[in-house]
Amino acid sequence: MVSESKPSTANNANKARTPKLPGKPKKEKKPVLLPPHPPETSLELLGWIRRPQLTALGKLGITTLRGLLEHYPRRHEDRKRFDHFPDTECERSYCLSGIVGKTVFRRFGRMRSFEAEIEESAGSVLSARLTLRWFNLFHVQKSVITGSRLIVHGKVRHRGKRLCMEHPEFEVVTEEDRQSIHLDRIVPVHPAGEGISVRVIRGLIHRALIETDWSGWIDPLQHQEADWGTALRNIHFPESLEMLEPARRELALRELLGIQTLVTIRRNEARKPRGAAKSSQGDLLSAFLKALPFALTGAQQKSIAMIREDMARTHRMHRLLQGDVGSGKTVVAAAAMLTAVEAGHRAILMAPTQILAEQHFRNFQHWLEPLDIPVELLTGARKTKSTSNPTTHSETKRSGVVIGTHALLHNAVALQGAGLVVIDEQHKFGVLQRTQLANSPSAPDVLVMTATPIPRTLAQTIYGDLDLSILDEKPPGRGTLRTAARTSEKLPEIIAYLTGQLEKGRQAYVVYPLIEESEKLAAKAAEAEITVWSEHLSPFPCQLLHGRMNAEEKKSVMESFVQGHTKVLITTSVIEVGVDVPNATFLLVENAERFGLAQLHQLRGRIGRGAHISTCVLIEGSGNPEAMERLRILEKSSDGFVIAEEDLRLRGSGDILGTAQSGLPPLRIADLYRDADLISVASREAERILKSDPELAKPHHAPLRQLRVEYALRLATTGG
Ligand code: ADP
Ligand code: MG
């Protein structure tokens, strides 16, 4: 990890460590380094960070100098001038400085609170006051002592007759701090952690900035104005608040450059090795299209043409087919698969859920049986099942179609000799699974499909290694879809409307959210509600469907719904992807505020698939006006891309680049929305760099080289 640990001998006066004593073999010589240090230096080797602090930093994932310096501040406080104590409550947060007066300890039943009065410090004629209050936080009273000077940050609220700040962030400061980094300047507030305070982290970062040597880490963006080290200094300890944004942009650009470099490498690798060219007359395809009860949309035709062109080349296809829910991606997949089959290859379709795999299986059976093409199903639940010829097995048949879930990944036989792999609802799989399929020995062409409309900026990062086809046209003949966001008070009317729909022969979904990411709890909520709904909607049969049911149960429930015996599915987000039952025209989502907008859009894609008018009702359960406001976006827009952009803007992009999905490092400072313009810059730079230095061997590409090493490690440890 650490480069060049110079065997430093003399000149070590400022270090506590003593050189190895002869005759005391137990005390191993610790390498002690003199500053400045290269950025990848392990914090342990610095000698000035205590063991408990090292442990606490380790818990935050910080082990090197660079890691410490990339621990960016959450916010800054201008401690040259503080806010005046407010005289009424206000939405914004205040940063105040004052002297602690009376403190009290109160107890109400099991709850205990600690209160401290704080007075605006000297200089002001009126001595304004404020109460600080903490509940059940006993350690606070140890540091908040009468007479001490406090800096607090938080919102001010009326509590009875008093103005109060509850659970403020606070820091005790002393007069000596005036000579230090904690006062009389713009001060960074970093995320702290267990066993390490904001103040300690600030001190460590300050020293780390002084001791880091960036010269061996020359900036890959040599033409940029600010270098890495300057930008880092300014993001932590800016001299003015105006310096922050330029510094943040500089660092964001470098971060995005790193990401784009990884994406470009991935892109290049995905195209190696070359695969087989699959050209065909297209007889099977024509026969298939002729038998379809509808004509292809222009967008479908265009995508199919692009795909066939890709497949006819020895360069491997690596294409993303992006299209809003209901845009008809399955037919495009079938066309691609027929192209492979006609060229004598096996084509594989992988779906994220068993429900969806079964649905595709039914459709493909229906489409391909007349063409005499064997279709097999391979899910965890059922080993293999084939049609056309019951003795056909993937072991013996070279061409044909195999449909399955992730169980496919563990079936070497099915994958062997595959000429095309289609991954449906790709966002539900990790990039690792995608890579795994793509890496099967036959070097198959890869088509990934996603209904999650991803803003272009994101597509360029997460999916930057793929060529893009977009289905931007909906098949004709769809009924209208209306969306309404309501509170649960409106339920009686909603139920009356739903009953009317059922009487007309329509079907419906009622969806319960995942609570804290637990399908188990969602299942429980849905289970508890089924009796209630069965009663409300009697005599129409309701059934439960959730991810924790076993495969056979799921299958039979779904079949009963498809055939129209079951009228209402009480369910969870298992139906989020792919499910296609055109007769279902009503979707109710409980606690809709718990879902992301893009996910809700996806869910409502289950309806509006037939010619009838469909209705989606989103029940807002938190009573939060902002949540309601957010849901109203779905009332107004039916464009998945607009919604995705809005989602990104509202939630920030932080978690979207989550590692599991993309395999890429999480973004620490760049924001895909605010910094969208930087993505293309970074992308161009990455391409230029890799062209001139494919191995990233040049000295100034060290940061990118390091990133690639970390990325490969992550893939190796989390990958299958
Ligand atoms: P998605 O893109 O969400 O996967 P599907 O492939 O499930 O969409 O298609 C949704 C529905 O639209 C299906 O019932 C499908 O048969 C139908 N469909 C697809 N293409 C067309 C078309 N060109 N004209 C009419 N209906 C179509
Ligand atoms: Mg689909």
XYZ file of C-alpha atoms and ligand atoms in Angstrom:
748
model
C 0.000 0.000 0.000
C 2.510 2.523 1.143
C 5.058 3.681 -1.263
C 8.648 4.332 -0.325
C 8.961 4.043 3.398
C 12.291 5.695 3.664
C 14.300 4.026 6.379
C 14.533 7.206 8.338
C 17.242 7.150 10.904
C 18.317 10.449 12.304
C 16.414 13.678 12.401
C 13.513 12.245 14.219
C 13.366 14.579 17.127
C 9.720 15.376 16.813
C 8.626 11.784 16.894
C 7.971 9.921 20.072
C 8.980 6.581 18.630
C 12.402 5.376 19.555
C 14.509 3.356 17.200
C 14.838 -0.324 17.843
C 16.699 -1.064 21.046
C 19.293 -3.781 20.836
C 18.552 -6.720 23.054
C 14.846 -6.029 23.103
C 13.640 -8.019 20.154
C 9.951 -7.675 21.087
C 9.828 -3.987 20.366
C 9.791 -4.130 16.578
C 11.139 -1.169 14.756
C 8.253 0.909 13.557
C 8.920 2.725 10.338
C 8.647 6.386 11.095
C 8.208 8.671 8.190
C 9.078 12.290 7.898
C 6.622 14.589 6.241
C 5.645 15.308 3.598
C 4.005 11.991 2.794
C 2.499 10.668 -0.400
C -1.309 10.607 -0.337
C -1.571 6.840 -0.114
C 0.376 6.726 3.148
C -1.349 4.641 5.770
C -2.456 6.768 8.721
C -0.892 4.289 11.115
C 2.549 5.148 9.833
C 2.236 8.834 10.537
C 2.868 8.403 14.221
C 0.672 11.301 15.349
C -2.758 9.703 15.287
C -3.597 7.795 18.432
C -4.745 4.211 18.284
C -8.376 4.827 19.360
C -8.627 7.565 16.775
C -7.231 5.253 14.124
C -9.861 2.713 15.056
C -12.636 5.297 14.918
C -11.406 6.547 11.547
C -11.229 2.971 10.332
C -14.922 2.624 11.116
C -15.554 5.571 8.838
C -13.583 3.786 6.144
C -10.621 6.129 6.460
C -7.212 4.493 6.489
C -4.926 6.659 4.379
C -3.984 10.302 4.171
C -5.969 10.630 0.992
C -8.959 8.961 2.614
C -8.755 11.503 5.415
C -8.499 14.422 3.017
C -11.419 13.117 0.997
C -13.539 13.116 4.110
C -15.287 16.287 3.001
C -17.003 18.741 5.329
C -20.775 18.621 5.636
C -20.899 22.377 5.966
C -18.861 25.358 7.066
C -19.358 27.890 9.824
C -18.157 31.427 9.523
C -16.797 31.852 13.014
C -15.560 35.338 12.328
C -19.043 36.665 12.815
C -21.910 34.792 14.348
C -25.631 35.267 13.891
C -27.396 37.409 16.461
C -29.657 35.495 18.768
C -33.034 35.450 17.074
C -36.141 36.679 18.883
C -38.556 34.371 17.159
C -38.558 30.965 15.512
C -37.425 30.599 11.959
C -37.017 27.917 9.295
C -33.325 28.457 8.746
C -30.556 27.145 10.939
C -28.590 29.505 13.127
C -24.962 29.409 14.143
C -24.648 31.125 17.511
C -21.910 31.745 20.005
C -22.648 32.241 23.685
C -21.817 31.582 27.306
C -23.567 28.818 29.186
C -25.647 30.018 32.127
C -27.933 27.892 34.255
C -28.174 24.198 33.492
C -30.975 21.883 34.603
C -31.606 18.240 34.498
C -35.245 17.174 34.142
C -37.046 13.902 34.210
C -40.444 13.052 32.815
C -41.152 9.417 33.423
C -38.572 7.434 31.506
C -37.505 10.408 29.489
C -34.777 12.668 30.754
C -33.678 15.977 29.416
C -30.746 18.243 29.958
C -31.248 21.956 29.457
C -28.745 24.774 29.338
C -29.405 28.449 29.029
C -27.049 30.255 26.710
C -26.480 34.016 26.550
C -25.220 36.002 23.654
C -21.642 36.810 24.522
C -20.094 40.145 25.383
C -20.313 43.055 23.035
C -24.021 43.097 22.626
C -25.931 45.400 24.906
C -29.011 43.301 25.145
C -28.150 39.943 26.464
C -30.380 37.664 24.452
C -30.981 34.170 25.674
C -31.902 30.820 24.345
C -32.529 27.425 25.854
C -30.648 24.419 24.574
C -32.252 21.092 25.194
C -31.156 17.489 24.785
C -33.180 14.381 25.532
C -31.622 11.220 26.917
C -28.140 12.321 26.032
C -26.262 12.063 29.289
C -22.822 12.772 27.963
C -23.787 16.310 26.981
C -23.867 17.531 30.571
C -20.209 16.623 30.956
C -19.125 19.186 28.384
C -21.821 21.850 28.606
C -20.839 23.503 31.884
C -21.893 26.879 33.303
C -19.437 29.551 32.201
C -18.107 27.690 29.174
C -18.273 29.170 25.704
C -20.351 27.273 23.232
C -20.909 27.393 19.514
C -24.245 25.886 18.574
C -25.912 25.163 15.283
C -29.550 24.299 14.761
C -33.093 25.519 14.291
C -34.803 27.756 16.796
C -38.332 26.914 17.911
C -40.866 28.249 20.393
C -41.322 25.851 23.266
C -43.939 27.311 25.576
C -42.753 30.836 26.312
C -39.143 30.112 25.576
C -37.084 30.022 22.439
C -35.375 26.715 22.224
C -32.827 24.838 20.180
C -33.290 21.099 20.518
C -30.403 18.728 19.997
C -28.176 21.394 18.499
C -24.795 20.518 17.158
C -22.376 22.134 19.538
C -18.746 22.677 20.228
C -17.127 23.973 23.410
C -14.442 26.511 22.588
C -11.865 28.303 24.703
C -9.952 31.538 24.387
C -6.916 29.640 23.119
C -8.933 28.566 20.152
C -8.570 32.079 18.819
C -5.057 31.144 17.834
C -6.174 27.850 16.350
C -8.263 26.455 13.582
C -11.469 26.344 15.580
C -12.309 30.027 15.888
C -12.068 33.360 14.101
C -12.134 31.817 10.685
C -14.280 29.758 8.405
C -14.414 26.398 10.067
C -15.320 23.098 8.429
C -17.761 20.750 10.103
C -16.995 17.204 9.026
C -19.100 14.136 9.575
C -17.932 12.720 12.879
C -18.242 9.172 14.057
C -18.288 6.971 17.076
C -15.244 7.682 19.178
C -14.122 10.693 17.207
C -15.455 14.231 17.454
C -15.860 16.923 14.849
C -13.123 18.868 16.586
C -10.621 16.052 16.505
C -11.294 15.278 12.866
C -10.848 18.950 12.026
C -7.458 18.928 13.719
C -6.338 15.752 11.977
C -7.371 17.012 8.579
C -5.647 20.301 9.127
C -2.388 18.561 9.893
C -2.862 16.068 7.089
C -3.205 18.922 4.626
C 0.118 20.340 5.713
C 1.903 17.011 5.647
C 0.684 15.615 2.355
C 2.972 15.745 -0.615
C 1.062 15.939 -3.835
C 4.098 16.134 -6.055
C 4.224 12.385 -6.647
C 0.541 12.570 -7.414
C 0.600 14.987 -10.244
C -2.792 15.971 -11.379
C -4.124 14.009 -14.348
C -5.902 17.204 -15.376
C -2.730 19.094 -15.962
C -4.357 21.903 -17.830
C -6.687 22.769 -14.992
C -6.116 25.911 -13.037
C -6.269 24.631 -9.519
C -4.376 21.518 -8.612
C -5.648 18.746 -6.432
C -3.851 19.925 -3.294
C -5.100 23.506 -3.557
C -8.667 22.415 -4.148
C -8.483 20.147 -1.115
C -7.101 22.922 1.069
C -9.874 25.210 -0.049
C -12.675 22.767 0.461
C -11.612 22.140 4.054
C -10.236 25.487 5.170
C -11.351 28.160 2.732
C -10.384 31.742 3.409
C -13.783 32.900 2.244
C -17.067 31.168 1.616
C -16.819 32.163 -2.034
C -13.858 29.850 -2.461
C -15.921 26.794 -1.639
C -17.876 26.240 -4.809
C -14.920 26.512 -7.202
C -13.014 24.081 -5.000
C -15.945 21.703 -4.913
C -16.222 21.789 -8.699
C -12.505 21.109 -9.100
C -12.759 18.091 -6.855
C -16.011 16.952 -8.454
C -14.327 17.039 -11.836
C -11.499 14.864 -10.581
C -13.917 12.466 -8.979
C -15.935 12.195 -12.180
C -12.765 11.755 -14.176
C -12.002 8.759 -11.994
C -15.474 7.314 -12.527
C -15.387 7.918 -16.263
C -11.977 6.304 -16.496
C -13.347 3.159 -14.864
C -16.388 3.229 -17.113
C -14.244 3.624 -20.209
C -12.021 0.750 -19.159
C -15.117 -1.349 -18.602
C -16.429 -0.308 -21.979
C -13.226 -1.349 -23.711
C -13.110 -4.672 -21.904
C -16.704 -5.502 -22.683
C -15.840 -5.449 -26.351
C -13.048 -7.966 -25.947
C -12.880 -10.725 -26.960
C -14.664 -10.599 -30.249
C -17.625 -12.862 -30.683
C -19.188 -14.587 -33.624
C -20.960 -12.571 -36.290
C -24.610 -13.500 -36.416
C -26.139 -12.550 -39.672
C -29.252 -14.144 -41.031
C -31.810 -13.700 -43.722
C -34.328 -12.726 -41.133
C -36.889 -15.341 -42.210
C -37.727 -16.302 -38.650
C -38.030 -12.669 -37.723
C -40.415 -11.909 -40.561
C -42.553 -14.902 -39.697
C -42.647 -13.774 -36.070
C -43.549 -10.194 -36.906
C -46.222 -11.291 -39.326
C -47.903 -13.326 -36.622
C -47.953 -10.455 -34.113
C -51.380 -8.895 -33.654
C -49.909 -5.401 -33.996
C -47.439 -3.482 -36.117
C -44.125 -2.396 -34.608
C -43.705 1.201 -33.602
C -41.099 3.232 -35.450
C -38.880 3.196 -32.375
C -39.101 -0.582 -32.145
C -38.177 -0.948 -35.805
C -35.214 1.352 -35.413
C -33.923 -0.469 -32.342
C -34.276 -3.858 -33.986
C -32.345 -2.616 -37.012
C -29.531 -1.297 -34.776
C -29.377 -4.559 -32.895
C -29.265 -6.687 -36.018
C -26.512 -4.509 -37.367
C -24.523 -4.919 -34.142
C -25.022 -8.649 -34.144
C -23.890 -9.081 -37.729
C -20.461 -7.790 -36.733
C -17.676 -9.667 -35.027
C -17.405 -6.855 -32.538
C -19.502 -7.865 -29.623
C -22.736 -6.084 -29.115
C -23.011 -4.317 -25.798
C -26.188 -2.345 -26.012
C -28.668 -0.798 -23.638
C -32.285 -0.672 -24.726
C -33.948 1.991 -22.706
C -37.659 2.552 -22.871
C -40.340 3.703 -20.531
C -42.675 1.118 -19.036
C -44.982 -0.301 -21.640
C -42.907 0.859 -24.585
C -42.671 -2.712 -25.843
C -39.148 -3.853 -25.079
C -40.020 -7.547 -24.950
C -40.817 -7.702 -28.646
C -37.469 -6.095 -29.435
C -35.766 -8.691 -27.250
C -37.600 -11.452 -29.088
C -36.437 -10.063 -32.427
C -32.836 -10.048 -31.241
C -33.173 -13.572 -29.907
C -34.616 -14.827 -33.172
C -31.670 -13.307 -35.011
C -29.321 -15.338 -32.838
C -31.378 -18.504 -33.198
C -31.550 -18.214 -36.957
C -27.784 -17.892 -37.026
C -27.581 -21.159 -35.124
C -26.992 -19.869 -31.603
C -28.749 -20.171 -28.321
C -30.339 -17.011 -26.955
C -30.812 -16.384 -23.270
C -33.159 -14.013 -21.495
C -32.611 -13.255 -17.835
C -35.312 -11.582 -15.750
C -34.960 -10.308 -12.174
C -37.976 -12.072 -10.682
C -39.523 -15.444 -11.079
C -42.897 -13.842 -11.760
C -41.466 -11.969 -14.689
C -39.517 -14.963 -16.004
C -42.696 -17.039 -15.999
C -44.537 -14.290 -17.836
C -41.840 -14.069 -20.497
C -41.884 -17.838 -20.759
C -45.629 -17.833 -21.473
C -45.230 -15.104 -24.096
C -42.274 -16.707 -25.810
C -43.989 -20.087 -25.868
C -46.915 -18.438 -27.528
C -44.720 -16.590 -30.051
C -42.072 -19.171 -30.837
C -43.835 -22.496 -30.688
C -45.466 -21.921 -34.067
C -41.976 -21.310 -35.449
C -40.813 -24.597 -34.025
C -38.237 -23.032 -31.726
C -37.769 -24.717 -28.361
C -38.294 -22.481 -25.333
C -37.003 -23.470 -21.934
C -37.595 -22.025 -18.516
C -34.868 -22.090 -15.926
C -35.617 -20.587 -12.535
C -34.471 -21.560 -9.094
C -37.827 -23.204 -8.597
C -37.949 -25.327 -11.653
C -34.847 -26.794 -13.116
C -35.724 -26.890 -16.768
C -38.884 -27.109 -18.646
C -39.072 -27.143 -22.354
C -41.780 -27.023 -24.882
C -42.031 -28.164 -28.483
C -40.126 -31.237 -27.706
C -40.205 -32.527 -24.168
C -36.908 -34.330 -24.565
C -35.090 -31.201 -25.602
C -32.626 -30.035 -23.029
C -30.128 -27.319 -23.060
C -27.477 -30.001 -22.859
C -28.291 -31.345 -26.263
C -29.777 -28.468 -28.160
C -27.420 -25.911 -29.527
C -29.890 -23.308 -30.603
C -33.166 -22.286 -29.049
C -34.290 -19.954 -26.339
C -33.706 -20.193 -22.604
C -35.560 -17.922 -20.212
C -34.711 -17.713 -16.561
C -33.857 -15.800 -13.443
C -30.444 -15.268 -11.853
C -30.454 -19.054 -11.468
C -29.069 -18.943 -15.004
C -25.835 -17.556 -13.646
C -25.198 -20.827 -11.900
C -26.024 -22.977 -14.855
C -22.920 -23.382 -16.922
C -24.667 -25.736 -19.306
C -27.332 -23.250 -20.260
C -24.762 -20.527 -20.769
C -22.424 -22.660 -22.792
C -22.463 -21.677 -26.404
C -24.875 -18.811 -25.825
C -24.686 -16.363 -28.696
C -26.886 -13.700 -27.171
C -27.698 -12.747 -23.631
C -30.593 -10.405 -22.951
C -30.930 -8.970 -19.474
C -34.353 -7.593 -18.738
C -34.831 -4.859 -16.147
C -31.096 -4.575 -15.897
C -31.247 -2.066 -13.025
C -32.445 -4.888 -10.807
C -29.186 -6.725 -11.330
C -25.753 -5.591 -10.339
C -23.143 -4.811 -12.882
C -21.291 -7.828 -11.576
C -24.002 -10.171 -12.694
C -24.080 -8.458 -16.028
C -20.335 -8.853 -16.340
C -20.564 -12.467 -15.307
C -23.035 -13.298 -18.046
C -21.161 -11.286 -20.616
C -17.958 -13.077 -19.711
C -19.237 -16.537 -20.507
C -16.777 -18.345 -22.745
C -18.786 -18.031 -25.930
C -18.398 -14.225 -25.821
C -22.081 -13.606 -26.396
C -23.621 -10.400 -27.608
C -25.249 -8.556 -24.756
C -28.482 -6.605 -24.804
C -29.591 -5.063 -21.542
C -32.990 -3.523 -21.139
C -34.233 -1.115 -18.573
C -37.493 0.646 -17.982
C -36.064 2.936 -15.375
C -35.646 6.084 -17.329
C -32.252 7.286 -16.334
C -31.338 10.870 -16.877
C -28.737 11.166 -19.546
C -26.106 12.297 -17.077
C -26.540 9.110 -15.132
C -26.721 6.912 -18.188
C -23.367 8.315 -19.178
C -21.867 7.138 -15.948
C -23.557 3.974 -14.774
C -24.185 2.736 -18.278
C -21.375 4.581 -19.980
C -19.945 1.308 -21.202
C -23.013 0.537 -23.300
C -24.312 1.766 -26.640
C -27.747 3.181 -26.341
C -31.068 2.563 -28.119
C -34.130 4.361 -26.886
C -37.780 3.411 -27.323
C -39.249 6.873 -27.149
C -42.598 6.034 -28.650
C -45.448 4.229 -26.982
C -47.450 1.617 -28.855
C -50.734 3.074 -30.030
C -54.121 2.106 -28.696
C -53.426 2.639 -25.040
C -56.148 3.957 -22.812
C -55.440 7.027 -20.745
C -53.868 6.759 -17.361
C -54.778 9.192 -14.614
C -52.829 9.600 -11.412
C -54.122 11.105 -8.183
C -52.261 11.734 -4.938
C -54.581 11.621 -1.938
C -54.595 11.223 1.811
C -56.158 8.141 3.374
C -59.275 10.135 4.318
C -60.355 9.693 0.744
C -60.258 5.893 0.975
C -64.046 5.327 1.137
C -64.549 7.173 -2.168
C -61.592 5.395 -3.674
C -62.975 2.027 -2.668
C -66.354 2.895 -4.143
C -64.671 3.782 -7.434
C -62.602 0.610 -7.381
C -65.698 -1.503 -6.778
C -67.267 0.104 -9.826
C -64.250 -0.868 -11.903
C -64.388 -4.447 -10.668
C -68.055 -4.621 -11.532
C -67.125 -3.682 -15.076
C -64.829 -6.697 -15.137
C -61.548 -4.852 -14.583
C -58.770 -5.933 -12.226
C -56.585 -4.074 -9.722
C -53.414 -3.984 -7.647
C -53.007 -2.687 -4.102
C -49.353 -2.159 -3.219
C -47.716 -1.906 0.214
C -44.247 -0.441 0.492
C -41.085 -2.016 1.667
C -40.506 -0.725 5.122
C -36.845 -0.106 5.827
C -35.818 -2.238 2.925
C -37.368 -5.310 4.420
C -39.493 -7.387 2.117
C -40.447 -9.338 5.222
C -42.185 -6.354 6.795
C -43.858 -5.386 3.569
C -45.142 -8.914 3.269
C -46.482 -8.674 6.792
C -48.253 -5.403 6.054
C -49.815 -6.858 2.933
C -50.808 -10.011 4.828
C -52.506 -7.995 7.530
C -54.424 -6.009 4.945
C -55.760 -8.819 2.823
C -58.664 -9.565 5.157
C -59.596 -5.895 5.268
C -59.538 -5.594 1.505
C -61.392 -8.852 0.948
C -64.135 -7.434 3.149
C -64.195 -4.030 1.435
C -64.285 -5.538 -2.004
C -66.457 -8.577 -1.375
C -67.483 -10.591 -3.374
C -64.513 -9.939 -5.682
C -61.704 -12.374 -4.922
C -58.477 -10.782 -3.611
C -55.191 -12.622 -3.329
C -51.882 -11.969 -1.713
C -48.648 -11.862 -3.695
C -45.286 -11.049 -2.193
C -41.649 -11.911 -2.574
C -41.492 -14.198 0.419
C -44.004 -16.674 -0.899
C -42.561 -19.799 -2.416
C -42.182 -20.127 -6.138
C -45.159 -22.418 -6.687
C -47.475 -20.166 -4.699
C -46.352 -17.093 -6.594
C -46.832 -18.837 -9.867
C -50.330 -20.028 -9.105
C -51.427 -16.632 -7.761
C -50.065 -14.922 -10.829
C -51.699 -17.396 -13.176
C -55.037 -16.945 -11.477
C -54.666 -13.164 -11.884
C -53.635 -13.403 -15.524
C -56.644 -15.596 -16.255
C -58.899 -13.149 -14.484
C -60.114 -15.416 -11.666
C -58.414 -13.291 -9.043
C -59.605 -9.717 -9.336
C -57.314 -7.879 -6.944
C -53.710 -8.506 -5.980
C -52.692 -7.261 -2.550
C -48.992 -7.040 -3.073
C -45.616 -5.402 -2.587
C -43.126 -3.968 -5.009
C -42.558 -7.486 -6.423
C -44.876 -6.401 -9.207
C -42.747 -3.353 -9.858
C -41.059 -4.798 -12.895
C -42.452 -6.209 -16.068
C -45.802 -7.618 -15.039
C -48.158 -7.200 -17.982
C -51.874 -7.781 -17.438
C -53.731 -5.382 -19.750
C -57.075 -5.916 -18.021
C -55.758 -4.438 -14.769
C -56.764 -0.782 -14.726
C -56.482 0.278 -11.126
C -53.443 0.637 -8.908
C -53.480 1.867 -5.352
C -50.203 2.500 -3.537
C -50.310 2.771 0.239
C -47.725 5.015 1.914
C -46.600 6.113 -1.483
C -44.222 8.634 0.111
C -41.923 5.753 0.984
C -41.168 5.088 -2.660
C -38.938 7.044 -4.970
C -40.726 8.837 -7.780
C -39.064 6.742 -10.437
C -40.154 3.604 -8.636
C -43.745 4.822 -8.407
C -43.684 5.593 -12.087
C -42.483 2.081 -12.667
C -45.243 0.672 -10.472
C -47.964 2.578 -12.240
C -46.620 1.112 -15.474
C -48.520 -2.042 -14.453
C -51.736 -0.348 -15.547
C -52.708 1.631 -18.606
C -51.703 -1.301 -20.768
C -55.092 -1.989 -22.284
C -57.597 0.156 -24.112
C -59.508 1.120 -20.955
C -59.044 4.181 -18.792
C -56.714 3.376 -15.904
C -56.384 5.021 -12.529
C -53.433 5.160 -10.193
C -54.048 6.428 -6.666
C -51.104 7.293 -4.456
C -51.950 7.449 -0.774
C -49.723 9.822 1.164
C -49.484 8.483 4.677
C -47.030 10.744 6.492
C -49.058 13.951 6.564
C -45.995 15.800 5.375
C -46.939 18.511 2.887
C -43.586 18.209 1.132
C -44.185 14.508 0.516
C -47.558 15.327 -0.986
C -45.957 17.968 -3.170
C -43.499 15.387 -4.445
C -46.266 12.927 -5.305
C -48.040 15.657 -7.247
C -45.191 15.539 -9.756
C -46.579 12.179 -10.822
C -50.043 13.650 -11.216
C -48.639 16.180 -13.625
C -46.114 14.207 -15.622
C -46.227 10.845 -17.308
C -42.816 11.187 -18.869
C -40.409 8.831 -17.187
C -37.413 10.973 -18.064
C -38.876 14.117 -16.581
C -39.739 12.193 -13.440
C -36.305 10.670 -13.166
C -34.680 14.092 -13.494
C -36.986 15.430 -10.840
C -36.219 12.508 -8.570
C -32.542 13.106 -9.023
C -32.950 16.785 -8.269
C -34.988 16.134 -5.130
C -33.018 13.286 -3.681
C -29.572 14.204 -4.860
C -27.491 11.724 -6.713
C -25.491 10.467 -3.775
C -27.077 7.088 -3.359
C -27.960 6.473 -6.961
C -24.457 5.483 -7.884
C -24.645 2.941 -5.081
C -21.820 0.503 -5.295
C -23.837 -2.704 -5.499
C -25.514 -1.586 -8.680
C -22.696 -0.028 -10.536
C -19.580 -1.486 -8.958
C -18.274 2.065 -9.092
C -16.995 3.960 -6.104
C -19.648 6.069 -4.394
C -19.617 9.756 -5.179
C -18.274 11.824 -2.336
C -18.461 15.295 -3.709
C -19.757 15.355 -7.263
C -23.481 15.675 -7.741
C -24.752 14.236 -10.986
C -27.413 16.865 -11.152
C -25.452 19.980 -10.257
C -22.348 18.811 -12.044
C -24.012 17.306 -15.090
C -21.905 19.522 -17.359
C -18.712 18.111 -15.875
C -19.604 14.559 -16.806
C -19.034 15.092 -20.504
C -15.795 16.925 -19.794
C -14.657 14.053 -17.608
C -15.763 11.536 -20.174
C -13.731 13.186 -22.933
C -10.712 13.490 -20.669
C -10.933 9.838 -19.680
C -10.981 8.767 -23.296
C -8.049 10.967 -24.141
C -6.047 9.690 -21.200
C -6.716 6.030 -21.922
C -5.880 6.455 -25.559
C -2.492 7.963 -24.813
C -1.769 5.771 -21.810
C -3.884 2.594 -21.799
C -2.095 1.125 -18.784
C -2.211 4.399 -16.853
C 1.497 4.002 -16.359
C 2.495 7.658 -16.616
C 3.376 9.262 -13.318
C 0.661 11.883 -13.409
C -1.931 9.162 -13.935
C -1.112 7.683 -10.552
C -4.458 8.696 -9.020
C -6.348 6.938 -11.765
C -4.109 3.900 -11.572
C -4.797 3.695 -7.873
C -8.518 3.945 -8.479
C -8.390 1.139 -10.997
C -6.599 -1.099 -8.552
C -9.255 -0.409 -5.921
C -12.016 -1.045 -8.427
C -10.543 -4.372 -9.511
C -10.263 -5.334 -5.864
C -13.859 -4.456 -5.207
C -15.029 -6.484 -8.172
C -12.951 -9.409 -7.032
C -14.270 -9.359 -3.490
C -17.929 -8.595 -4.110
C -18.220 -10.271 -7.474
C -19.356 -13.796 -7.955
P -42.035 -3.060 -21.503
O -41.253 -2.146 -22.381
O -42.540 -2.352 -20.290
O -41.298 -4.327 -21.179
P -43.784 -4.853 -22.848
O -42.769 -5.424 -23.745
O -44.208 -5.674 -21.693
O -43.324 -3.431 -22.331
O -45.031 -4.410 -23.721
C -46.197 -3.926 -23.132
C -47.413 -4.365 -23.910
O -47.453 -3.718 -25.169
C -47.430 -5.840 -24.187
O -48.727 -6.325 -23.958
C -47.048 -5.928 -25.645
O -47.584 -7.064 -26.267
C -47.633 -4.662 -26.207
N -46.962 -4.137 -27.393
C -45.644 -4.131 -27.637
N -45.363 -3.527 -28.817
C -46.546 -3.122 -29.320
C -46.935 -2.424 -30.518
N -46.040 -2.035 -31.424
N -48.259 -2.165 -30.696
C -49.153 -2.546 -29.777
N -48.882 -3.213 -28.655
C -47.577 -3.488 -28.400
Mg -40.608 -5.471 -19.716
